[in-house]
Coordinates of C-alpha atoms and ligand atoms in Angstrom, one line a residue:
M1 CA 26.7 -107.7 138.6
S2 CA 25.5 -105.0 136.0
L3 CA 26.2 -101.6 135.5
S4 CA 24.2 -98.9 134.1
R5 CA 25.5 -96.7 131.2
R6 CA 26.2 -94.3 133.2
E7 CA 27.9 -96.2 135.9
F8 CA 30.0 -97.4 132.6
V9 CA 30.7 -93.9 131.6
K10 CA 31.9 -92.8 135.1
L11 CA 34.2 -96.0 135.1
C12 CA 36.0 -95.2 132.0
S13 CA 36.2 -91.6 132.3
A14 CA 39.3 -92.2 134.7
G15 CA 40.7 -89.3 136.6
V16 CA 37.3 -87.7 136.6
A17 CA 35.7 -90.6 138.5
G18 CA 38.8 -90.3 140.8
L19 CA 39.9 -94.0 139.9
G20 CA 43.5 -94.7 139.5
I21 CA 44.7 -92.8 136.0
S22 CA 44.0 -95.5 133.5
Q23 CA 42.1 -97.9 135.9
I24 CA 38.8 -98.1 134.1
Y25 CA 37.7 -101.6 134.7
H26 CA 35.9 -102.0 138.0
P27 CA 36.3 -105.8 138.5
G28 CA 32.5 -106.3 138.3
I29 CA 32.9 -105.1 134.4
L30 CA 35.3 -108.2 134.1
H31 CA 33.3 -110.3 136.0
A32 CA 29.7 -109.2 134.1
M33 CA 31.9 -110.2 130.9
T34 CA 33.2 -113.6 131.8
E35 CA 29.7 -115.0 133.8
G36 CA 29.2 -117.8 131.4
A37 CA 32.5 -117.5 130.2
K38 CA 31.1 -115.9 127.1
K39 CA 34.4 -114.3 125.7
A40 CA 34.4 -112.1 122.6
P41 CA 35.6 -113.5 119.2
V42 CA 38.4 -111.4 117.9
I43 CA 39.9 -111.5 114.7
W44 CA 42.9 -109.0 114.4
V45 CA 44.5 -108.1 111.2
Q46 CA 47.1 -106.2 109.9
G47 CA 47.7 -103.9 106.7
Q48 CA 49.6 -101.0 106.3
G49 CA 50.9 -99.9 110.0
C50 CA 53.8 -100.2 112.3
T51 CA 52.4 -102.6 114.4
G52 CA 52.6 -99.7 117.4
C53 CA 48.9 -100.2 117.7
S54 CA 49.3 -104.2 118.8
V55 CA 52.7 -102.9 120.9
S56 CA 50.3 -100.4 122.7
L57 CA 47.8 -102.9 123.1
L58 CA 50.0 -105.3 125.2
N59 CA 51.0 -102.5 127.4
A60 CA 47.8 -102.5 128.9
V61 CA 47.3 -102.0 132.8
H62 CA 43.6 -102.0 133.8
P63 CA 43.4 -105.1 133.0
R64 CA 46.4 -106.4 131.9
I65 CA 47.1 -108.1 128.6
K66 CA 47.1 -111.3 130.4
E67 CA 43.4 -110.6 131.8
I68 CA 42.4 -109.1 128.4
L69 CA 43.3 -112.7 126.5
L70 CA 42.1 -114.9 129.1
D71 CA 38.9 -113.4 130.4
V72 CA 37.5 -110.7 127.9
I73 CA 38.8 -111.6 124.0
S74 CA 39.1 -115.2 122.2
L75 CA 41.7 -113.5 120.2
E76 CA 41.7 -116.4 117.3
Y77 CA 44.0 -114.6 115.2
H78 CA 46.5 -112.2 115.2
P79 CA 49.8 -111.5 112.8
T80 CA 52.2 -110.6 115.2
V81 CA 51.4 -112.7 118.6
M82 CA 50.0 -116.1 117.4
A83 CA 52.0 -119.0 117.9
S84 CA 50.5 -120.2 114.1
E85 CA 52.0 -119.4 111.0
G86 CA 51.1 -119.5 107.1
E87 CA 48.7 -121.4 105.4
M88 CA 47.8 -123.1 108.9
A89 CA 46.9 -119.9 110.4
L90 CA 44.9 -118.5 107.6
A91 CA 43.1 -121.3 107.4
H92 CA 42.0 -120.9 111.1
M93 CA 41.0 -117.4 110.4
Y94 CA 38.7 -118.7 107.9
E95 CA 37.4 -121.3 109.8
I96 CA 36.9 -119.0 112.5
A97 CA 35.0 -116.4 110.7
E98 CA 32.7 -119.1 109.4
K99 CA 32.0 -120.7 112.5
F100 CA 31.5 -117.1 114.1
K101 CA 29.7 -115.7 111.4
G102 CA 27.8 -112.4 112.0
N103 CA 29.4 -112.7 116.0
F104 CA 32.7 -111.8 115.7
F105 CA 34.7 -108.6 116.1
L106 CA 37.3 -107.7 113.2
L107 CA 39.9 -105.4 114.6
V108 CA 41.7 -104.1 111.3
E109 CA 45.2 -102.3 112.4
G110 CA 46.8 -100.6 109.4
S111 CA 45.1 -98.9 106.1
I112 CA 44.3 -100.7 102.9
P113 CA 46.6 -100.2 99.8
T114 CA 44.4 -100.4 96.7
A115 CA 46.7 -99.6 94.0
K116 CA 47.7 -102.3 91.7
E117 CA 45.2 -104.4 92.9
G118 CA 46.4 -104.4 96.5
R119 CA 49.6 -105.8 95.9
Y120 CA 51.4 -103.7 97.9
C121 CA 50.2 -105.6 100.9
I122 CA 50.1 -109.3 100.8
V123 CA 49.0 -110.9 104.1
G124 CA 49.6 -114.6 103.6
E125 CA 48.8 -117.4 100.8
T126 CA 46.2 -120.1 100.6
L127 CA 46.6 -123.4 99.2
D128 CA 43.7 -125.0 96.9
A129 CA 42.8 -128.6 96.7
K130 CA 44.4 -129.0 93.8
G131 CA 48.2 -127.3 95.8
H132 CA 47.6 -124.1 94.1
H133 CA 49.1 -121.1 95.9
H134 CA 47.1 -118.1 96.4
E135 CA 48.3 -114.7 97.6
V136 CA 45.8 -113.0 99.7
S137 CA 45.6 -109.3 99.5
M138 CA 44.6 -106.9 102.5
M139 CA 41.9 -106.0 100.2
E140 CA 40.9 -109.0 99.9
L141 CA 41.1 -110.2 103.4
I142 CA 38.9 -107.1 104.2
R143 CA 36.3 -107.6 101.2
D144 CA 36.1 -111.3 103.0
L145 CA 36.0 -111.0 106.5
A146 CA 34.4 -107.4 107.1
P147 CA 30.6 -108.2 105.6
K148 CA 30.9 -111.7 107.7
S149 CA 32.0 -109.7 111.1
L150 CA 29.5 -108.6 113.8
A151 CA 31.3 -105.3 113.6
T152 CA 34.3 -104.1 112.5
V153 CA 36.9 -101.7 114.4
G154 CA 39.3 -99.5 112.5
I155 CA 42.1 -99.9 115.4
G156 CA 44.6 -97.0 114.8
T157 CA 44.3 -93.9 112.6
C158 CA 45.8 -95.7 109.9
S159 CA 42.6 -98.0 109.5
A160 CA 40.1 -95.4 110.8
Y161 CA 41.5 -92.6 108.3
G162 CA 44.7 -93.3 106.1
G163 CA 46.7 -92.0 108.6
I164 CA 50.7 -92.1 107.8
P165 CA 50.4 -94.7 104.6
A166 CA 47.7 -92.2 103.4
A167 CA 49.7 -89.1 103.6
A168 CA 50.5 -86.7 100.7
G169 CA 52.0 -89.3 98.1
N170 CA 50.3 -92.2 98.6
V171 CA 51.6 -94.3 96.2
T172 CA 50.0 -96.9 97.3
G173 CA 46.6 -95.9 97.1
A174 CA 46.1 -96.6 101.0
K175 CA 42.8 -96.0 102.3
S176 CA 41.3 -96.1 105.4
L177 CA 38.4 -99.1 106.3
R178 CA 35.3 -96.3 105.8
D179 CA 36.5 -94.9 102.4
F180 CA 37.2 -98.9 101.4
F181 CA 33.8 -100.0 103.0
A182 CA 32.3 -97.0 101.0
D183 CA 34.0 -98.3 97.2
E184 CA 33.1 -101.6 98.2
K185 CA 29.7 -100.9 99.1
I186 CA 30.6 -102.9 102.8
D187 CA 27.1 -101.8 104.8
K188 CA 28.8 -103.2 108.6
L189 CA 28.9 -101.1 111.6
L190 CA 32.3 -99.2 111.7
V191 CA 33.9 -97.8 115.1
N192 CA 36.9 -96.2 114.9
V193 CA 39.7 -96.4 117.7
P194 CA 42.4 -93.8 116.2
G195 CA 45.4 -92.6 117.7
C196 CA 49.0 -93.3 116.2
P197 CA 48.9 -95.6 118.5
P198 CA 45.6 -95.5 120.5
H199 CA 46.0 -96.2 124.1
P200 CA 45.2 -99.2 125.4
D201 CA 42.1 -98.0 127.3
W202 CA 40.9 -97.2 124.4
M203 CA 41.0 -100.2 122.5
V204 CA 39.9 -102.4 125.1
G205 CA 37.2 -100.3 126.3
T206 CA 35.7 -99.8 123.1
L207 CA 35.7 -103.7 123.0
V208 CA 34.2 -104.2 126.6
A209 CA 31.3 -101.9 125.8
A210 CA 30.2 -103.3 122.3
W211 CA 30.7 -106.5 123.7
S212 CA 28.5 -105.4 126.9
H213 CA 26.2 -104.7 124.6
V214 CA 26.0 -108.1 122.4
L215 CA 25.4 -109.8 125.6
N216 CA 22.9 -107.4 127.2
P217 CA 21.4 -104.8 124.7
K218 CA 19.2 -103.6 127.3
E219 CA 21.5 -102.3 129.9
H220 CA 24.1 -101.5 127.9
P221 CA 23.1 -99.4 124.7
L222 CA 26.1 -99.2 122.3
P223 CA 27.9 -96.0 123.3
D224 CA 27.5 -92.8 121.1
L225 CA 30.2 -92.2 118.2
D226 CA 31.2 -88.8 116.7
D227 CA 30.8 -88.3 113.0
D228 CA 34.2 -89.7 112.3
G229 CA 33.1 -93.0 114.4
R230 CA 34.8 -92.6 117.4
P231 CA 33.5 -93.3 121.0
M232 CA 32.9 -90.1 122.7
L233 CA 33.5 -92.0 125.8
F234 CA 37.1 -91.8 125.1
F235 CA 37.1 -88.9 121.8
G236 CA 34.9 -86.4 123.4
D237 CA 37.6 -84.1 125.0
N238 CA 39.3 -81.4 123.4
V239 CA 43.1 -82.0 124.5
H240 CA 43.7 -78.3 124.9
E241 CA 40.3 -77.9 126.7
T242 CA 41.3 -80.4 129.6
C243 CA 45.1 -79.4 129.4
P244 CA 46.6 -78.6 132.8
Y245 CA 48.8 -75.9 130.9
L246 CA 45.5 -74.2 129.7
D247 CA 46.2 -71.1 132.4
Q248 CA 49.3 -70.5 130.9
Y249 CA 47.8 -70.4 127.7
D250 CA 45.1 -67.9 128.5
N251 CA 48.4 -66.3 130.1
S252 CA 50.1 -66.2 127.4
E253 CA 52.9 -67.9 129.2
F254 CA 54.7 -70.0 126.7
A255 CA 57.4 -72.9 127.3
E256 CA 60.7 -72.3 124.7
T257 CA 62.1 -76.1 125.1
F258 CA 60.2 -79.1 125.1
T259 CA 61.4 -80.1 128.6
K260 CA 60.5 -76.9 130.0
P261 CA 57.3 -77.8 131.6
G262 CA 54.3 -75.4 130.6
C263 CA 52.2 -74.4 127.3
K264 CA 53.5 -76.1 124.8
A265 CA 51.3 -73.7 121.9
E266 CA 54.7 -71.8 120.7
L267 CA 56.3 -75.3 120.0
G268 CA 53.5 -76.6 117.9
C269 CA 51.0 -78.1 119.8
K270 CA 48.0 -79.3 118.2
G271 CA 45.8 -79.8 121.1
P272 CA 43.1 -77.1 120.3
S273 CA 42.0 -79.3 117.1
T274 CA 42.4 -82.2 119.0
Y275 CA 39.6 -84.6 120.8
A276 CA 40.7 -87.5 123.2
D277 CA 41.2 -87.7 126.8
C278 CA 44.8 -87.9 126.9
A279 CA 45.4 -85.4 129.6
K280 CA 42.9 -86.6 131.9
R281 CA 43.2 -90.4 131.3
R282 CA 47.4 -89.9 130.5
W283 CA 49.6 -92.6 128.8
N284 CA 52.1 -95.4 130.2
N285 CA 50.3 -96.3 133.5
G286 CA 49.6 -92.7 134.0
I287 CA 53.1 -91.8 134.4
N288 CA 53.0 -88.9 131.2
W289 CA 51.7 -88.0 128.2
C290 CA 52.8 -86.4 124.9
V291 CA 52.3 -83.0 126.2
E292 CA 54.8 -83.0 129.0
N293 CA 57.6 -84.1 126.8
A294 CA 56.9 -82.7 123.7
V295 CA 53.5 -81.6 122.2
C296 CA 50.4 -83.0 121.0
I297 CA 50.5 -83.8 117.3
G298 CA 46.8 -84.6 116.8
C299 CA 47.4 -88.2 116.2
V300 CA 43.7 -89.0 116.6
E301 CA 42.5 -86.6 113.6
P302 CA 41.1 -87.7 110.5
D303 CA 43.8 -84.9 109.1
F304 CA 46.6 -86.5 110.8
P305 CA 49.5 -86.3 109.5
D306 CA 49.2 -84.1 106.7
G307 CA 46.8 -81.2 108.8
K308 CA 48.7 -81.5 111.7
S309 CA 52.4 -80.7 109.6
P310 CA 54.8 -79.2 110.6
F311 CA 54.4 -81.5 114.1
Y312 CA 56.9 -79.1 115.8
V313 CA 57.9 -75.6 115.2
A314 CA 61.8 -74.3 115.7
E315 CA 62.9 -71.1 115.8
Ligands
FSX1 FE1 49.2 -96.7 112.0 FE2 49.4 -99.5 113.9 FE3 50.4 -95.4 113.7 FE4 51.4 -97.2 113.7 O1 50.4 -100.6 112.7 S1 48.3 -95.9 113.8 S2 51.3 -96.4 111.8 S3 51.3 -96.0 115.6 O2 51.0 -99.0 115.2 O3 48.2 -98.7 112.4
SF4_2 FE1 46.5 -76.3 124.8 FE2 49.1 -77.7 123.9 FE3 49.1 -75.6 125.8 FE4 47.8 -77.7 126.7 S1 50.4 -77.6 125.6 S2 47.4 -75.5 127.2 S3 47.0 -78.2 124.9 S4 48.3 -75.6 123.2
SF4_3 FE1 48.0 -88.6 120.0 FE2 47.4 -85.7 121.3 FE3 47.1 -87.8 122.7 FE4 49.4 -87.5 122.1 S1 48.2 -86.0 122.9 S2 48.2 -89.3 122.3 S3 49.3 -86.9 119.7 S4 45.8 -87.1 120.6

């Protein structure tokens, strides 16, 4: 079964298409992807982050993480969930990068510290033939792997734009992938899936869209990206314009506390300057989203967190 881009976009626009809130996958998409048992090889590396992006991925609902791992991607390396560890795990990762050179997705979680030659983030050790150990920094890892990938995906705001590690102060010299690519002159397709953390649908949906394109470029053109490298599919909506409390905003009816329903503008909501489909897609299998019990803090934006601070406005 194949789907046109229009159908794909419709299916991905949960809420709009009248599907379950986060039900972004028609079984046909998974079927199409697994035809011929060709799964997307994925190497997932972590630098300066909190692992929230990985935890968010594990919370995927449609499809569940089990289906993602068994049917959609071939996850060859992931520091948090893989059974292997140490030099053996790293050796496998390098082998996979060679074996699937130009044909694997490099997913990067967390920013890249560049101060002190990257020594603020050592991600593993290699052993040479003489038994000498070499500490591998996040900087070195990205320098090695990104040019070999089919495309590199910045998972989470830290890798996409620097995020929290690159906030004011930034003693580690934390950088986003795009700044690191520019510094190192790495010329590789870079797609950003920001969010602190990103919604599971955004991560899986972006991978599915990209892999569908690889398998069948005529049927599945690459989704459009905005100027900050985000798929418009998920980051085209303004949070404020799609918020259920927009009428209250227009009528100047503002909630006075987080737990009261209503527009949170006077409590510091950053929805007006934030672009993501959270209001329509919602989180946690559609149970809620930030604005129900707090405010939007603009976590998907390149100026997060400094430009979005203070997050809350108190009396
Ligand atoms: Fe960053 Fe991932 Fe925020 Fe955390 O590690 S995007 S700190 S939620 O989870 O990179
Ligand atoms: Fe806009 Fe935030 Fe008010 Fe919603 S709660 S209408 S996003 S200011
Ligand atoms: Fe991030 Fe705002 Fe969406 Fe919450 S509502 S996940 S803070 S973009």
